[in-house]
Amino acid sequence: MREFNEELMSFIDASPTPFHAVAMMEKSLEAKGFKKLDECTSWKLQEGGGYYVTRNDSSLIAFTYPPSADKGYTIVGAHTDSPHLRLKPNPVTKSAGTIRFGVEPYGGVLLNPWFDRDLSLAGRIVYLDENGVRCEKLVDIKRSIGIVSSLAIHLDRDANTSHSINSQTDIVPLMACSEEFDFESWVLEEAGESQGKLLAHELSFYDVQKGSFLGIHEEFITSARLDNLLSCYVGLQVLIHTNDPMMLACMDHEEVGSDSHVGAGGTFVEEVLRRIAGEDFSTLMRQSLMVSCDNAHAQHPNFPTKHENEHAPLLNRGVAIKINSNQRYATSARTMGRFVQCAQGIEVATQTFVTRSDMGCGSTIGPITSTRLGMETIDVGVPTLAMHSIRELAGSEDAYGLYQILLHIGKV
Ligand code: ZN
């Protein structure tokens, strides 16, 4: 289990953006003999083969072929994106003798933890090379290059009682001590393309601190982007090691609502399934099970009343099954029964999560794909504290528990 967590944290460290996460998953799939498909051509799938396809290089679908004749696919769904600060197109601003880079929050960022962290930048650039050919390249600067410094308490006496954060003015990372800054030349140089001409970029700030074990007995793992690269990694390991027909769908843009050409609300999953199934598409949809994996809120020891005790997932007590009668989660008694039966059969614990009735309920890709495809779905996730913080925390036993259940779910 320790090795599983170590590799999980290495995967997350190497995946500061969805582009990098997809590239990491591609590498693992290639090493296991999965073949890359291109959405711009027709496909000829061979029985016994493993395949994967990407869209925008930020969403990935991988699958074994063919699906089961009676159970279709077990589809493990997860998302590749996490809330963060995204660089604006024209980022350079000047203030108090420094250069700062303007940012736009992506998704529901918990802003407070972004202060006083060593930040780096990663993402994708599009540029013309020295021959005038348009190219794309992934960039990861890796070293600390920016920081959002706090205002000293002497200058903000209410800092500990009533501090709010203005996302336009208060979280602009400090980058350099100079009057002038040529952003385009700097980015191209960092990308190793100093002869090029920058056309566009999608770059994101991230914390350079790596994931680690934490706790007196190393009961916890702590890292950025546990939501939801943890589930991407677990799903990938299941696909690589299972003997059952399976699909993995790791989608971008969940944190901003999933409505895009690469998100779960778009056409990607459906189009891939249509190509696989042909005229048996409807049958395959009715046979298959979607297991939508996205981290769940663990009960916080300092704020226990934010949960109802009877439905409060605890760290290291098993995967949380998410239930919401208003269909913010797609779990039904039927899909939950199958999941619990599987977990009990291999003696892995599960828990149930229901949001307090007087609080709003989050959602995830489960209900979206379930609606789009008409597929039976269960929403599950590893209990997590500090969701959407720059540093999240999960139990060190729960990711492996999810892995074990998913490895066996196709058999029940
Ligand atoms: Zn999530």
mmCIF file with all atom_site columns, N, CA, C and O and ligand atoms in Angstrom, residues 79 81 227-228 254-255 293-295 322 363-364 387-388, ligand 1:
data_model
loop_
_atom_site.group_PDB
_atom_site.id
_atom_site.type_symbol
_atom_site.label_atom_id
_atom_site.label_alt_id
_atom_site.label_comp_id
_atom_site.label_asym_id
_atom_site.label_entity_id
_atom_site.label_seq_id
_atom_site.pdbx_PDB_ins_code
_atom_site.Cartn_x
_atom_site.Cartn_y
_atom_site.Cartn_z
_atom_site.occupancy
_atom_site.B_iso_or_equiv
_atom_site.pdbx_formal_charge
_atom_site.auth_seq_id
_atom_site.auth_comp_id
_atom_site.auth_asym_id
_atom_site.auth_atom_id
_atom_site.pdbx_PDB_model_num
ATOM   1  N  N  . HIS A 1 79  ? -11.936 13.098 -13.160 1.00 0.00 ? 79  HIS A N  1
ATOM   2  C  CA . HIS A 1 79  ? -11.615 14.334 -13.891 1.00 0.00 ? 79  HIS A CA 1
ATOM   3  C  C  . HIS A 1 79  ? -10.157 14.742 -13.700 1.00 0.00 ? 79  HIS A C  1
ATOM   4  O  O  . HIS A 1 79  ? -9.556  14.469 -12.656 1.00 0.00 ? 79  HIS A O  1
ATOM   5  N  N  . ASP A 1 81  ? -8.894  17.921 -14.101 1.00 0.00 ? 81  ASP A N  1
ATOM   6  C  CA . ASP A 1 81  ? -8.643  19.321 -13.721 1.00 0.00 ? 81  ASP A CA 1
ATOM   7  C  C  . ASP A 1 81  ? -8.834  19.538 -12.226 1.00 0.00 ? 81  ASP A C  1
ATOM   8  O  O  . ASP A 1 81  ? -9.558  18.781 -11.569 1.00 0.00 ? 81  ASP A O  1
ATOM   9  N  N  . ASP A 1 227 ? -7.978  15.839 -5.447  1.00 0.00 ? 227 ASP A N  1
ATOM   10 C  CA . ASP A 1 227 ? -9.235  15.970 -6.192  1.00 0.00 ? 227 ASP A CA 1
ATOM   11 C  C  . ASP A 1 227 ? -8.863  16.522 -7.579  1.00 0.00 ? 227 ASP A C  1
ATOM   12 O  O  . ASP A 1 227 ? -8.587  17.698 -7.693  1.00 0.00 ? 227 ASP A O  1
ATOM   13 N  N  . ASN A 1 228 ? -8.744  15.694 -8.600  1.00 0.00 ? 228 ASN A N  1
ATOM   14 C  CA . ASN A 1 228 ? -9.230  14.353 -8.650  1.00 0.00 ? 228 ASN A CA 1
ATOM   15 C  C  . ASN A 1 228 ? -8.220  13.441 -9.343  1.00 0.00 ? 228 ASN A C  1
ATOM   16 O  O  . ASN A 1 228 ? -8.555  12.413 -9.892  1.00 0.00 ? 228 ASN A O  1
ATOM   17 N  N  . GLU A 1 254 ? -14.294 19.502 -15.309 1.00 0.00 ? 254 GLU A N  1
ATOM   18 C  CA . GLU A 1 254 ? -15.328 19.181 -14.317 1.00 0.00 ? 254 GLU A CA 1
ATOM   19 C  C  . GLU A 1 254 ? -15.499 20.333 -13.334 1.00 0.00 ? 254 GLU A C  1
ATOM   20 O  O  . GLU A 1 254 ? -16.616 20.645 -12.909 1.00 0.00 ? 254 GLU A O  1
ATOM   21 N  N  . GLU A 1 255 ? -14.391 20.956 -12.979 1.00 0.00 ? 255 GLU A N  1
ATOM   22 C  CA . GLU A 1 255 ? -14.446 22.000 -11.953 1.00 0.00 ? 255 GLU A CA 1
ATOM   23 C  C  . GLU A 1 255 ? -15.129 23.273 -12.444 1.00 0.00 ? 255 GLU A C  1
ATOM   24 O  O  . GLU A 1 255 ? -15.377 24.189 -11.662 1.00 0.00 ? 255 GLU A O  1
ATOM   25 N  N  . CYS A 1 293 ? -15.856 8.423  -10.035 1.00 0.00 ? 293 CYS A N  1
ATOM   26 C  CA . CYS A 1 293 ? -14.975 8.537  -8.861  1.00 0.00 ? 293 CYS A CA 1
ATOM   27 C  C  . CYS A 1 293 ? -14.524 9.983  -8.687  1.00 0.00 ? 293 CYS A C  1
ATOM   28 O  O  . CYS A 1 293 ? -13.841 10.529 -9.559  1.00 0.00 ? 293 CYS A O  1
ATOM   29 N  N  . ASP A 1 294 ? -14.904 10.577 -7.592  1.00 0.00 ? 294 ASP A N  1
ATOM   30 C  CA . ASP A 1 294 ? -14.507 11.953 -7.308  1.00 0.00 ? 294 ASP A CA 1
ATOM   31 C  C  . ASP A 1 294 ? -14.477 12.095 -5.781  1.00 0.00 ? 294 ASP A C  1
ATOM   32 O  O  . ASP A 1 294 ? -15.404 11.648 -5.106  1.00 0.00 ? 294 ASP A O  1
ATOM   33 N  N  . ASN A 1 295 ? -13.444 12.710 -5.268  1.00 0.00 ? 295 ASN A N  1
ATOM   34 C  CA . ASN A 1 295 ? -13.244 12.724 -3.816  1.00 0.00 ? 295 ASN A CA 1
ATOM   35 C  C  . ASN A 1 295 ? -14.469 13.259 -3.077  1.00 0.00 ? 295 ASN A C  1
ATOM   36 O  O  . ASN A 1 295 ? -15.198 14.110 -3.585  1.00 0.00 ? 295 ASN A O  1
ATOM   37 N  N  . LYS A 1 322 ? -21.711 8.220  -2.534  1.00 0.00 ? 322 LYS A N  1
ATOM   38 C  CA . LYS A 1 322 ? -22.415 9.505  -2.427  1.00 0.00 ? 322 LYS A CA 1
ATOM   39 C  C  . LYS A 1 322 ? -23.857 9.348  -2.884  1.00 0.00 ? 322 LYS A C  1
ATOM   40 O  O  . LYS A 1 322 ? -24.110 8.834  -3.987  1.00 0.00 ? 322 LYS A O  1
ATOM   41 N  N  . SER A 1 363 ? -21.784 18.424 -6.947  1.00 0.00 ? 363 SER A N  1
ATOM   42 C  CA . SER A 1 363 ? -22.093 17.417 -7.955  1.00 0.00 ? 363 SER A CA 1
ATOM   43 C  C  . SER A 1 363 ? -20.807 17.039 -8.661  1.00 0.00 ? 363 SER A C  1
ATOM   44 O  O  . SER A 1 363 ? -19.736 17.537 -8.336  1.00 0.00 ? 363 SER A O  1
ATOM   45 N  N  . THR A 1 364 ? -20.905 16.154 -9.635  1.00 0.00 ? 364 THR A N  1
ATOM   46 C  CA . THR A 1 364 ? -19.703 15.691 -10.318 1.00 0.00 ? 364 THR A CA 1
ATOM   47 C  C  . THR A 1 364 ? -20.096 15.117 -11.673 1.00 0.00 ? 364 THR A C  1
ATOM   48 O  O  . THR A 1 364 ? -21.216 15.333 -12.138 1.00 0.00 ? 364 THR A O  1
ATOM   49 N  N  . MET A 1 387 ? -10.743 20.089 0.528   1.00 0.00 ? 387 MET A N  1
ATOM   50 C  CA . MET A 1 387 ? -10.985 19.991 -0.915  1.00 0.00 ? 387 MET A CA 1
ATOM   51 C  C  . MET A 1 387 ? -10.925 21.377 -1.560  1.00 0.00 ? 387 MET A C  1
ATOM   52 O  O  . MET A 1 387 ? -11.459 22.337 -1.024  1.00 0.00 ? 387 MET A O  1
ATOM   53 N  N  . HIS A 1 388 ? -10.232 21.435 -2.695  1.00 0.00 ? 388 HIS A N  1
ATOM   54 C  CA . HIS A 1 388 ? -10.031 22.654 -3.489  1.00 0.00 ? 388 HIS A CA 1
ATOM   55 C  C  . HIS A 1 388 ? -9.020  23.618 -2.862  1.00 0.00 ? 388 HIS A C  1
ATOM   56 O  O  . HIS A 1 388 ? -8.872  24.748 -3.317  1.00 0.00 ? 388 HIS A O  1
HETATM 57 ZN ZN . ZN  B 2 .   ? -13.563 16.622 -7.970  1.00 0.00 ? 1   ZN  B ZN 1
#
